[in-house]
Amino acid sequence: MRDLSITTYLRAREMAEAKGIIIVDTKFTFGLADGRLILIDELLTPDSSRFWPVESYQPGQVPESFGKQYLCDYLLSLNWDTRPPVPTLPPEVVQKTQAHYLEALQRLTAPPARCFGR
């Protein structure tokens, strides 16, 4: 699991950095099925990882990230004990969270830039 996790992360990091995204952290969930190691659950998504834009990264500072961090920060700012019911989200929080996910998707799936004349 260790070697597979490291190999997968290093390849994903390389691919994401080429698209302007730093993978700050991520999680892999493994299990066993019929004695074989399998990968379970999502991986390398805005739900299972923190993505930062390369262009706004400054050492010692935390840039706004793509994905659920904005929503988590909003919920933590409320006087809520984290038990159900979950607070109703304002439309602007929902829209901004969606925009972060969409930005990550668009960056990661955009075709590579082409150099003309080569």
Phi, psi and omega in degrees: 000319181300308182297318179296319179297313181295314179299315180295315180298314182298320178292316179296319179300315179299314181294318181292317180298327177294340179255010176085023181234134173262126173273104185287313175203163181202169176228146174240137178243121182246160175207182177241136175225120182053039177078004181251141177289129178230154175268129183245147171076177179291161171212148176056045175241168176297344176277330184253003185215165168247127180246132176243144175288131181303319188292339180252006180286130173226128179308135179086356179238152178253109179285165174297134184255162174277143174105209191281352184299321178301314179295316178300315179298319178298311182297322179292336180282348181274157174273074186228135185275011178068012175259153177302149003279151177287140178299148174292134182271134175295147181307323182293329177290318177298313182297318181292322177297315177300319181297322178295315179297317181296319178300315178298314180300312182296318179295313186289335183254001179294142176295151180296148177294142180256143175260118180283146180088004179246000000 
